[in-house]
Short mmCIF file of the C-alpha atoms (twelve columns), coordinates in Angstrom:
data_MODEL
# 
_entry.id   MODEL 
# 
loop_
_atom_site.group_PDB 
_atom_site.id 
_atom_site.type_symbol 
_atom_site.label_atom_id 
_atom_site.label_alt_id 
_atom_site.label_comp_id 
_atom_site.label_asym_id 
_atom_site.label_seq_id 
_atom_site.Cartn_x 
_atom_site.Cartn_y 
_atom_site.Cartn_z 
_atom_site.pdbx_PDB_model_num 
ATOM 1   C CA . MET A 1   0.000   0.000  0.000   1 
ATOM 2   C CA . THR A 2   1.410   3.407  -0.985  1 
ATOM 3   C CA . VAL A 3   1.258   6.562  1.146   1 
ATOM 4   C CA . GLU A 4   -1.477  7.855  -1.170  1 
ATOM 5   C CA . ASP A 5   -3.591  4.781  -0.503  1 
ATOM 6   C CA . GLU A 6   -3.202  4.893  3.284   1 
ATOM 7   C CA . PRO A 7   -6.315  6.320  4.899   1 
ATOM 8   C CA . PHE A 8   -6.006  9.720  6.576   1 
ATOM 9   C CA . LEU A 9   -9.159  9.022  8.529   1 
ATOM 10  C CA . ARG A 10  -11.644 6.194  9.028   1 
ATOM 11  C CA . THR A 11  -15.188 6.490  10.315  1 
ATOM 12  C CA . ASP A 12  -17.765 3.741  10.771  1 
ATOM 13  C CA . ARG A 13  -18.361 3.624  7.022   1 
ATOM 14  C CA . LEU A 14  -15.938 5.999  5.331   1 
ATOM 15  C CA . GLU A 15  -12.282 5.965  4.502   1 
ATOM 16  C CA . LEU A 16  -10.647 9.273  3.544   1 
ATOM 17  C CA . ARG A 17  -7.375  9.114  1.620   1 
ATOM 18  C CA . ARG A 18  -5.139  11.401 -0.434  1 
ATOM 19  C CA . PHE A 19  -5.976  12.066 -4.071  1 
ATOM 20  C CA . THR A 20  -3.633  10.774 -6.795  1 
ATOM 21  C CA . VAL A 21  -3.442  11.338 -10.548 1 
ATOM 22  C CA . ARG A 22  -5.222  7.977  -10.903 1 
ATOM 23  C CA . ASP A 23  -8.347  9.663  -9.523  1 
ATOM 24  C CA . GLU A 24  -8.807  11.924 -12.548 1 
ATOM 25  C CA . PRO A 25  -11.671 9.868  -14.094 1 
ATOM 26  C CA . LEU A 26  -13.460 9.746  -10.730 1 
ATOM 27  C CA . VAL A 27  -13.300 13.537 -10.327 1 
ATOM 28  C CA . VAL A 28  -14.341 14.064 -13.954 1 
ATOM 29  C CA . GLY A 29  -17.369 11.822 -13.342 1 
ATOM 30  C CA . LEU A 30  -18.264 13.597 -10.097 1 
ATOM 31  C CA . ASP A 31  -18.053 17.046 -11.671 1 
ATOM 32  C CA . ALA A 32  -19.998 15.910 -14.755 1 
ATOM 33  C CA . ASP A 33  -23.250 15.414 -12.818 1 
ATOM 34  C CA . PRO A 34  -25.444 18.517 -13.243 1 
ATOM 35  C CA . GLU A 35  -27.125 17.943 -9.864  1 
ATOM 36  C CA . VAL A 36  -23.773 17.707 -8.054  1 
ATOM 37  C CA . MET A 37  -22.684 20.969 -9.719  1 
ATOM 38  C CA . ARG A 38  -26.030 22.758 -9.308  1 
ATOM 39  C CA . TYR A 39  -24.950 25.122 -6.508  1 
ATOM 40  C CA . LEU A 40  -21.416 25.536 -7.846  1 
ATOM 41  C CA . THR A 41  -21.726 26.200 -11.556 1 
ATOM 42  C CA . GLY A 42  -25.462 26.130 -12.122 1 
ATOM 43  C CA . GLY A 43  -25.152 22.500 -13.261 1 
ATOM 44  C CA . ARG A 44  -22.450 23.005 -15.878 1 
ATOM 45  C CA . PRO A 45  -19.896 20.135 -15.794 1 
ATOM 46  C CA . THR A 46  -16.210 20.778 -15.259 1 
ATOM 47  C CA . PRO A 47  -14.382 20.005 -18.526 1 
ATOM 48  C CA . PRO A 48  -11.964 17.046 -18.250 1 
ATOM 49  C CA . GLU A 49  -8.980  19.224 -19.191 1 
ATOM 50  C CA . GLU A 50  -9.844  21.640 -16.362 1 
ATOM 51  C CA . VAL A 51  -10.022 18.716 -13.921 1 
ATOM 52  C CA . ARG A 52  -6.598  17.545 -15.113 1 
ATOM 53  C CA . GLU A 53  -4.891  20.957 -15.169 1 
ATOM 54  C CA . ARG A 54  -6.547  22.832 -12.300 1 
ATOM 55  C CA . VAL A 55  -8.905  20.766 -10.115 1 
ATOM 56  C CA . LEU A 56  -6.832  17.637 -9.462  1 
ATOM 57  C CA . PRO A 57  -3.633  19.582 -8.638  1 
ATOM 58  C CA . ARG A 58  -5.690  21.636 -6.150  1 
ATOM 59  C CA . LEU A 59  -7.093  18.451 -4.581  1 
ATOM 60  C CA . MET A 60  -3.580  16.978 -4.257  1 
ATOM 61  C CA . ARG A 61  -1.776  20.115 -3.033  1 
ATOM 62  C CA . PRO A 62  -0.011  19.772 0.351   1 
ATOM 63  C CA . TYR A 63  -0.023  22.561 2.969   1 
ATOM 64  C CA . ALA A 64  3.066   23.218 5.079   1 
ATOM 65  C CA . CYS A 65  0.923   24.490 7.968   1 
ATOM 66  C CA . LEU A 66  -0.804  21.084 8.030   1 
ATOM 67  C CA . GLY A 67  2.507   19.248 8.203   1 
ATOM 68  C CA . GLY A 68  2.473   18.539 4.477   1 
ATOM 69  C CA . LEU A 69  -1.039  17.101 4.425   1 
ATOM 70  C CA . PRO A 70  -3.372  18.054 1.587   1 
ATOM 71  C CA . GLY A 71  -6.602  19.929 2.231   1 
ATOM 72  C CA . PHE A 72  -8.819  17.541 0.247   1 
ATOM 73  C CA . TRP A 73  -9.535  13.845 0.766   1 
ATOM 74  C CA . ALA A 74  -11.059 11.232 -1.522  1 
ATOM 75  C CA . ALA A 75  -13.919 9.480  0.262   1 
ATOM 76  C CA . ARG A 76  -14.745 5.859  -0.284  1 
ATOM 77  C CA . GLU A 77  -16.783 3.107  1.284   1 
ATOM 78  C CA . GLY A 78  -15.707 -0.445 0.652   1 
ATOM 79  C CA . GLY A 79  -13.412 0.766  -2.120  1 
ATOM 80  C CA . VAL A 80  -16.209 2.657  -3.917  1 
ATOM 81  C CA . PHE A 81  -15.499 6.349  -4.592  1 
ATOM 82  C CA . LEU A 82  -18.190 8.549  -3.044  1 
ATOM 83  C CA . GLY A 83  -16.682 12.002 -3.599  1 
ATOM 84  C CA . TRP A 84  -14.442 14.215 -1.502  1 
ATOM 85  C CA . PHE A 85  -14.126 16.151 1.731   1 
ATOM 86  C CA . GLU A 86  -12.214 19.349 2.315   1 
ATOM 87  C CA . LEU A 87  -10.428 20.544 5.420   1 
ATOM 88  C CA . ARG A 88  -7.944  23.168 4.303   1 
ATOM 89  C CA . PRO A 89  -6.441  26.336 5.727   1 
ATOM 90  C CA . VAL A 90  -8.237  29.585 4.995   1 
ATOM 91  C CA . ARG A 91  -4.884  31.385 5.211   1 
ATOM 92  C CA . GLU A 92  -1.944  29.840 3.412   1 
ATOM 93  C CA . ASP A 93  0.416   29.937 6.399   1 
ATOM 94  C CA . SER A 94  -1.876  29.046 9.303   1 
ATOM 95  C CA . ALA A 95  -3.946  26.077 10.457  1 
ATOM 96  C CA . ASP A 96  -5.842  28.294 12.949  1 
ATOM 97  C CA . THR A 97  -8.930  28.466 10.709  1 
ATOM 98  C CA . LEU A 98  -9.808  25.511 8.499   1 
ATOM 99  C CA . GLU A 99  -12.512 25.425 5.857   1 
ATOM 100 C CA . LEU A 100 -14.787 22.385 5.779   1 
ATOM 101 C CA . GLY A 101 -16.347 21.249 2.524   1 
ATOM 102 C CA . TYR A 102 -17.687 18.185 0.717   1 
ATOM 103 C CA . ARG A 103 -18.835 17.081 -2.703  1 
ATOM 104 C CA . LEU A 104 -20.457 13.677 -2.995  1 
ATOM 105 C CA . ARG A 105 -21.858 11.645 -5.852  1 
ATOM 106 C CA . ARG A 106 -25.621 11.810 -6.086  1 
ATOM 107 C CA . ALA A 107 -25.854 8.073  -5.287  1 
ATOM 108 C CA . ALA A 108 -24.334 8.869  -1.865  1 
ATOM 109 C CA . TRP A 109 -26.814 11.644 -0.987  1 
ATOM 110 C CA . GLY A 110 -29.270 11.160 1.842   1 
ATOM 111 C CA . ALA A 111 -27.310 8.331  3.497   1 
ATOM 112 C CA . GLY A 112 -25.582 10.464 6.145   1 
ATOM 113 C CA . TYR A 113 -22.110 10.258 4.575   1 
ATOM 114 C CA . ALA A 114 -21.647 14.043 4.413   1 
ATOM 115 C CA . THR A 115 -22.481 14.461 8.098   1 
ATOM 116 C CA . GLU A 116 -20.379 11.460 9.118   1 
ATOM 117 C CA . GLY A 117 -17.322 12.696 7.241   1 
ATOM 118 C CA . ALA A 118 -17.800 16.338 8.275   1 
ATOM 119 C CA . ARG A 119 -18.128 15.472 11.971  1 
ATOM 120 C CA . ALA A 120 -14.985 13.342 11.840  1 
ATOM 121 C CA . LEU A 121 -13.044 16.145 10.136  1 
ATOM 122 C CA . VAL A 122 -14.258 18.726 12.660  1 
ATOM 123 C CA . GLU A 123 -12.967 16.489 15.435  1 
ATOM 124 C CA . ARG A 124 -9.674  15.968 13.585  1 
ATOM 125 C CA . ALA A 125 -9.355  19.750 13.092  1 
ATOM 126 C CA . PHE A 126 -9.511  20.403 16.834  1 
ATOM 127 C CA . THR A 127 -7.796  17.298 18.238  1 
ATOM 128 C CA . VAL A 128 -4.956  16.732 15.773  1 
ATOM 129 C CA . LEU A 129 -4.494  19.731 13.489  1 
ATOM 130 C CA . GLY A 130 -4.633  22.420 16.190  1 
ATOM 131 C CA . ALA A 131 -7.367  24.521 14.602  1 
ATOM 132 C CA . GLU A 132 -9.062  27.256 16.593  1 
ATOM 133 C CA . ARG A 133 -11.990 27.595 14.188  1 
ATOM 134 C CA . VAL A 134 -13.701 25.580 11.448  1 
ATOM 135 C CA . THR A 135 -15.723 27.428 8.806   1 
ATOM 136 C CA . ALA A 136 -17.946 26.423 5.899   1 
ATOM 137 C CA . GLU A 137 -19.900 28.267 3.214   1 
ATOM 138 C CA . THR A 138 -22.632 27.480 0.716   1 
ATOM 139 C CA . MET A 139 -25.436 29.131 -1.209  1 
ATOM 140 C CA . ALA A 140 -28.280 30.191 1.086   1 
ATOM 141 C CA . VAL A 141 -30.724 28.028 -0.897  1 
ATOM 142 C CA . ASN A 142 -28.597 24.870 -0.518  1 
ATOM 143 C CA . THR A 143 -30.615 23.507 2.400   1 
ATOM 144 C CA . GLY A 144 -29.025 20.046 2.240   1 
ATOM 145 C CA . SER A 145 -25.524 21.392 2.721   1 
ATOM 146 C CA . ARG A 146 -26.699 23.787 5.432   1 
ATOM 147 C CA . ARG A 147 -28.208 20.851 7.359   1 
ATOM 148 C CA . VAL A 148 -24.902 18.978 7.167   1 
ATOM 149 C CA . MET A 149 -23.074 22.021 8.562   1 
ATOM 150 C CA . GLU A 150 -25.540 22.299 11.436  1 
ATOM 151 C CA . LYS A 151 -25.439 18.555 12.199  1 
ATOM 152 C CA . SER A 152 -21.638 18.818 12.229  1 
ATOM 153 C CA . GLY A 153 -21.809 21.436 14.986  1 
ATOM 154 C CA . LEU A 154 -21.277 24.587 12.949  1 
ATOM 155 C CA . GLY A 155 -23.563 27.544 13.551  1 
ATOM 156 C CA . TYR A 156 -24.871 30.190 11.187  1 
ATOM 157 C CA . VAL A 157 -22.700 33.327 11.145  1 
ATOM 158 C CA . ARG A 158 -23.980 35.525 8.319   1 
ATOM 159 C CA . THR A 159 -25.465 35.871 4.851   1 
ATOM 160 C CA . TYR A 160 -23.448 37.782 2.283   1 
ATOM 161 C CA . PHE A 161 -23.617 38.622 -1.396  1 
ATOM 162 C CA . GLY A 162 -20.492 38.054 -3.467  1 
ATOM 163 C CA . GLU A 163 -19.791 38.855 -7.070  1 
ATOM 164 C CA . TRP A 164 -19.855 35.807 -9.297  1 
ATOM 165 C CA . PRO A 165 -18.828 35.606 -12.954 1 
ATOM 166 C CA . GLU A 166 -22.178 34.049 -13.863 1 
ATOM 167 C CA . ARG A 167 -25.552 34.072 -12.149 1 
ATOM 168 C CA . ILE A 168 -26.647 30.728 -10.704 1 
ATOM 169 C CA . GLU A 169 -30.298 30.076 -9.929  1 
ATOM 170 C CA . GLY A 170 -30.783 30.969 -6.263  1 
ATOM 171 C CA . SER A 171 -27.721 33.221 -6.047  1 
ATOM 172 C CA . GLU A 172 -29.982 36.225 -5.523  1 
ATOM 173 C CA . HIS A 173 -30.493 34.880 -1.970  1 
ATOM 174 C CA . GLY A 174 -26.770 35.100 -1.251  1 
ATOM 175 C CA . GLU A 175 -24.221 32.856 0.385   1 
ATOM 176 C CA . VAL A 176 -24.167 31.762 4.021   1 
ATOM 177 C CA . ALA A 177 -21.200 31.299 6.315   1 
ATOM 178 C CA . TYR A 178 -21.124 28.863 9.232   1 
ATOM 179 C CA . ALA A 179 -18.454 28.368 11.891  1 
ATOM 180 C CA . LEU A 180 -17.482 26.511 15.050  1 
ATOM 181 C CA . THR A 181 -14.736 27.590 17.450  1 
ATOM 182 C CA . ARG A 182 -12.570 25.299 19.529  1 
ATOM 183 C CA . ALA A 183 -14.134 26.755 22.716  1 
ATOM 184 C CA . GLU A 184 -17.673 26.013 21.467  1 
ATOM 185 C CA . TRP A 185 -16.662 22.506 20.417  1 
ATOM 186 C CA . GLU A 186 -15.039 21.809 23.801  1 
ATOM 187 C CA . ARG A 187 -18.087 23.131 25.702  1 
ATOM 188 C CA . ARG A 188 -20.346 20.792 23.733  1 
ATOM 189 C CA . ARG A 189 -18.082 17.886 24.582  1 
ATOM 190 C CA . GLY A 190 -18.267 18.766 28.271  1 
ATOM 191 C CA . GLY A 191 -14.812 20.305 28.404  1 
ATOM 192 C CA . ALA A 192 -13.062 17.168 27.100  1 
ATOM 193 C CA . GLY A 193 -10.665 17.441 24.261  1 
# 
């Protein structure tokens, strides 16, 4: 088993591992589903050449402030690719604030994978990576993603309106930011941690 294949994190059902160049077809397939891309590009698929040249290198990129770990993890159950999870630094040089994210295949929706993976990464952020805050953002109308953030312990912070190159249906309602601090997380755990 190579370093890339070694799991970064295991949950009851999920295994999160580093991305490799071998994952290109899996990412192309994920980003080709209009429903998966609905709140990101309005449903437009990511072209394969963009996955190869821009997306996959971003998914594989290591961060010095995370001890050389990447900020994105391929998720699988029983060897089947489900999508990815993100836990990367908001600022290039600091692991104080980490951004949580996820993108799962439609076949994996509604089974609790997003919440399971997000909760495990929140715990990893505070117990191993030394984060002081975990943040997440999505479109205000993306109720499924907002529920995952809430179930993962993050609380609503604000709604904001950014400038986007192209209008996406629902973007007129803005984006929402969620966050959880180490102190809040520790209080919820009864001071343990």
